[in-house]
Amino acid sequence: MEEFENQELFKKNNIKNTKHRNLVLDVLKESQFPITTEDIYLKLQERGAHISLSTIYRILDVFANKGMVVKAIISEGSKAMVELQHLEHKHHLICKECNKIVAIEDCPFEEFAKALEKKTDFDITGHKLEIYGYCPACKE
Amino acid sequence: MEEFENQELFKKNNIKNTKHRNLVLDVLKESQFPITTEDIYLKLQERGAHISLSTIYRILDVFANKGMVVKAIISEGSKAMVELQHLEHKHHLICKECNKIVAIEDCPFEEFAKALEKKTDFDITGHKLEIYGYCPACKE
DNA sequence: GTTTATTTGCAAATCATTCGCATTCGCTTT
DNA sequence: AAAGCGAATGCGAATGATTTGCAAATAAAC
Ligand SMILES: [Mn+2]
Ligand SMILES: [Mn+2]
Ligand SMILES: [Zn+2]
Ligand SMILES: [Zn+2]
């Protein structure tokens, strides 16, 4: 049935239902937090899947173009890595010290969007929000 | 006086006031919207400044570590380019079709942050927010 | 099953970012 | 104002991430 959900999603987005897209999508679904292309690659390797890194890049491109995932730079630190957002709508609170990530369920933006649409005459379809600070352990 | 403001900012952030940091900061200040490292490089070239691309990378790293600028991936499209946010607190509304960018003055997040701090016990220091949709001309 | 367009693996190419080291520069101390 | 010293810079090379070309495999449609 996990498979079935995937298939639906592919159909809805007009892309072929391939073995590799299923693998990548499964990893994305399981992942609580944004992950890198490399992370996905390694996870699939562990599971014994035979998939090439460039295929994952291509799949993520397709997913991103279809709006199924979102790219972002998360850790503020030295390396600004490209990552993927989870499919559900949620945001993250990231510790600038230890990089701990906490998922936020609420989104303060929903109501604001309506007003903004009126003001700007845009058709607003989505947003990215990431929140930074220091976690309980790291703030002193 | 522009120079003076820069100098103040450098002092406040405990970094040396160098010719190149001034140049880069000026470009950032002028720029209404986020720009890439390369953009800055080209702008400075046009002005006849002699500066190396790696120096700009290094300066932007310093600025980012001091919280003077923020890195993000803006355009959702094919190339996920790393960019820099303007110094003032503002957000952007980006057209997914024509890439038009409109600056948003209000921020819906301020109040939400307080509640979130209480709930998570984080010390929240900042956030990134980008909004996507279709501009008046492109929505149909 | 056959057909056809799409997807994939693999290796090579490209692009962005970082690094090493010699030189220059900014700030502090005489 | 000169000297000293650590930090910043230029340049080219190295690294790392992402993209691309092309032949082979696969999925969807017939
Ligand atoms: Mn939201
Ligand atoms: Mn804000
Ligand atoms: Zn922490
Ligand atoms: Zn538009």
mmCIF file with all atom_site columns, N, CA, C and O and ligand atoms in Angstrom, chain A residues 122, chain B residues 94-100 133-139, ligand 4:
data_model
loop_
_atom_site.group_PDB
_atom_site.id
_atom_site.type_symbol
_atom_site.label_atom_id
_atom_site.label_alt_id
_atom_site.label_comp_id
_atom_site.label_asym_id
_atom_site.label_entity_id
_atom_site.label_seq_id
_atom_site.pdbx_PDB_ins_code
_atom_site.Cartn_x
_atom_site.Cartn_y
_atom_site.Cartn_z
_atom_site.occupancy
_atom_site.B_iso_or_equiv
_atom_site.pdbx_formal_charge
_atom_site.auth_seq_id
_atom_site.auth_comp_id
_atom_site.auth_asym_id
_atom_site.auth_atom_id
_atom_site.pdbx_PDB_model_num
ATOM   1  N  N  . PHE A 1 122 ? -0.608 38.263 -6.332  1.00 0.00 ? 122 PHE A N  1
ATOM   2  C  CA . PHE A 1 122 ? 0.021  37.008 -6.708  1.00 0.00 ? 122 PHE A CA 1
ATOM   3  C  C  . PHE A 1 122 ? -0.939 35.849 -6.409  1.00 0.00 ? 122 PHE A C  1
ATOM   4  O  O  . PHE A 1 122 ? -1.840 35.980 -5.592  1.00 0.00 ? 122 PHE A O  1
ATOM   5  N  N  . ILE B 1 94  ? 8.362  35.063 -4.870  1.00 0.00 ? 94  ILE B N  1
ATOM   6  C  CA . ILE B 1 94  ? 9.032  34.735 -6.122  1.00 0.00 ? 94  ILE B CA 1
ATOM   7  C  C  . ILE B 1 94  ? 8.072  34.062 -7.101  1.00 0.00 ? 94  ILE B C  1
ATOM   8  O  O  . ILE B 1 94  ? 7.419  33.075 -6.750  1.00 0.00 ? 94  ILE B O  1
ATOM   9  N  N  . CYS B 1 95  ? 8.015  34.593 -8.303  1.00 0.00 ? 95  CYS B N  1
ATOM   10 C  CA . CYS B 1 95  ? 7.145  33.990 -9.318  1.00 0.00 ? 95  CYS B CA 1
ATOM   11 C  C  . CYS B 1 95  ? 7.809  32.751 -9.906  1.00 0.00 ? 95  CYS B C  1
ATOM   12 O  O  . CYS B 1 95  ? 8.923  32.806 -10.415 1.00 0.00 ? 95  CYS B O  1
ATOM   13 N  N  . LYS B 1 96  ? 7.109  31.633 -9.843  1.00 0.00 ? 96  LYS B N  1
ATOM   14 C  CA . LYS B 1 96  ? 7.671  30.376 -10.322 1.00 0.00 ? 96  LYS B CA 1
ATOM   15 C  C  . LYS B 1 96  ? 7.767  30.331 -11.843 1.00 0.00 ? 96  LYS B C  1
ATOM   16 O  O  . LYS B 1 96  ? 8.474  29.506 -12.406 1.00 0.00 ? 96  LYS B O  1
ATOM   17 N  N  . GLU B 1 97  ? 7.040  31.235 -12.483 1.00 0.00 ? 97  GLU B N  1
ATOM   18 C  CA . GLU B 1 97  ? 7.050  31.234 -13.938 1.00 0.00 ? 97  GLU B CA 1
ATOM   19 C  C  . GLU B 1 97  ? 8.147  32.154 -14.489 1.00 0.00 ? 97  GLU B C  1
ATOM   20 O  O  . GLU B 1 97  ? 9.004  31.713 -15.228 1.00 0.00 ? 97  GLU B O  1
ATOM   21 N  N  . CYS B 1 98  ? 8.109  33.419 -14.109 1.00 0.00 ? 98  CYS B N  1
ATOM   22 C  CA . CYS B 1 98  ? 9.037  34.383 -14.708 1.00 0.00 ? 98  CYS B CA 1
ATOM   23 C  C  . CYS B 1 98  ? 10.164 34.793 -13.770 1.00 0.00 ? 98  CYS B C  1
ATOM   24 O  O  . CYS B 1 98  ? 11.005 35.623 -14.121 1.00 0.00 ? 98  CYS B O  1
ATOM   25 N  N  . ASN B 1 99  ? 10.170 34.213 -12.565 1.00 0.00 ? 99  ASN B N  1
ATOM   26 C  CA . ASN B 1 99  ? 11.216 34.503 -11.584 1.00 0.00 ? 99  ASN B CA 1
ATOM   27 C  C  . ASN B 1 99  ? 11.225 35.938 -11.072 1.00 0.00 ? 99  ASN B C  1
ATOM   28 O  O  . ASN B 1 99  ? 12.195 36.368 -10.449 1.00 0.00 ? 99  ASN B O  1
ATOM   29 N  N  . LYS B 1 100 ? 10.181 36.653 -11.353 1.00 0.00 ? 100 LYS B N  1
ATOM   30 C  CA . LYS B 1 100 ? 10.053 37.990 -10.789 1.00 0.00 ? 100 LYS B CA 1
ATOM   31 C  C  . LYS B 1 100 ? 10.089 37.891 -9.264  1.00 0.00 ? 100 LYS B C  1
ATOM   32 O  O  . LYS B 1 100 ? 9.521  36.973 -8.676  1.00 0.00 ? 100 LYS B O  1
ATOM   33 N  N  . GLY B 1 133 ? 4.879  31.509 -5.832  1.00 0.00 ? 133 GLY B N  1
ATOM   34 C  CA . GLY B 1 133 ? 3.570  31.554 -6.458  1.00 0.00 ? 133 GLY B CA 1
ATOM   35 C  C  . GLY B 1 133 ? 3.675  32.064 -7.884  1.00 0.00 ? 133 GLY B C  1
ATOM   36 O  O  . GLY B 1 133 ? 4.733  31.949 -8.511  1.00 0.00 ? 133 GLY B O  1
ATOM   37 N  N  . TYR B 1 134 ? 2.577  32.600 -8.382  1.00 0.00 ? 134 TYR B N  1
ATOM   38 C  CA . TYR B 1 134 ? 2.561  33.141 -9.737  1.00 0.00 ? 134 TYR B CA 1
ATOM   39 C  C  . TYR B 1 134 ? 2.165  34.600 -9.692  1.00 0.00 ? 134 TYR B C  1
ATOM   40 O  O  . TYR B 1 134 ? 1.177  34.967 -9.053  1.00 0.00 ? 134 TYR B O  1
ATOM   41 N  N  . CYS B 1 135 ? 2.932  35.403 -10.384 1.00 0.00 ? 135 CYS B N  1
ATOM   42 C  CA . CYS B 1 135 ? 2.704  36.841 -10.362 1.00 0.00 ? 135 CYS B CA 1
ATOM   43 C  C  . CYS B 1 135 ? 1.460  37.189 -11.176 1.00 0.00 ? 135 CYS B C  1
ATOM   44 O  O  . CYS B 1 135 ? 0.960  36.366 -11.949 1.00 0.00 ? 135 CYS B O  1
ATOM   45 N  N  . PRO B 1 136 ? 0.957  38.410 -11.008 1.00 0.00 ? 136 PRO B N  1
ATOM   46 C  CA . PRO B 1 136 ? -0.259 38.830 -11.724 1.00 0.00 ? 136 PRO B CA 1
ATOM   47 C  C  . PRO B 1 136 ? -0.177 38.521 -13.218 1.00 0.00 ? 136 PRO B C  1
ATOM   48 O  O  . PRO B 1 136 ? -1.154 38.057 -13.817 1.00 0.00 ? 136 PRO B O  1
ATOM   49 N  N  . ALA B 1 137 ? 0.978  38.740 -13.813 1.00 0.00 ? 137 ALA B N  1
ATOM   50 C  CA . ALA B 1 137 ? 1.106  38.528 -15.255 1.00 0.00 ? 137 ALA B CA 1
ATOM   51 C  C  . ALA B 1 137 ? 1.111  37.045 -15.632 1.00 0.00 ? 137 ALA B C  1
ATOM   52 O  O  . ALA B 1 137 ? 0.629  36.671 -16.694 1.00 0.00 ? 137 ALA B O  1
ATOM   53 N  N  . CYS B 1 138 ? 1.650  36.227 -14.762 1.00 0.00 ? 138 CYS B N  1
ATOM   54 C  CA . CYS B 1 138 ? 1.841  34.819 -15.121 1.00 0.00 ? 138 CYS B CA 1
ATOM   55 C  C  . CYS B 1 138 ? 0.705  33.889 -14.687 1.00 0.00 ? 138 CYS B C  1
ATOM   56 O  O  . CYS B 1 138 ? 0.601  32.771 -15.182 1.00 0.00 ? 138 CYS B O  1
ATOM   57 N  N  . LYS B 1 139 ? -0.078 34.316 -13.729 1.00 0.00 ? 139 LYS B N  1
ATOM   58 C  CA . LYS B 1 139 ? -1.170 33.429 -13.322 1.00 0.00 ? 139 LYS B CA 1
ATOM   59 C  C  . LYS B 1 139 ? -2.276 33.491 -14.369 1.00 0.00 ? 139 LYS B C  1
ATOM   60 O  O  . LYS B 1 139 ? -2.651 34.561 -14.818 1.00 0.00 ? 139 LYS B O  1
HETATM 61 ZN ZN . ZN  E 2 .   ? 5.620  35.834 -13.194 1.00 0.00 ? 4   ZN  E ZN 1
#
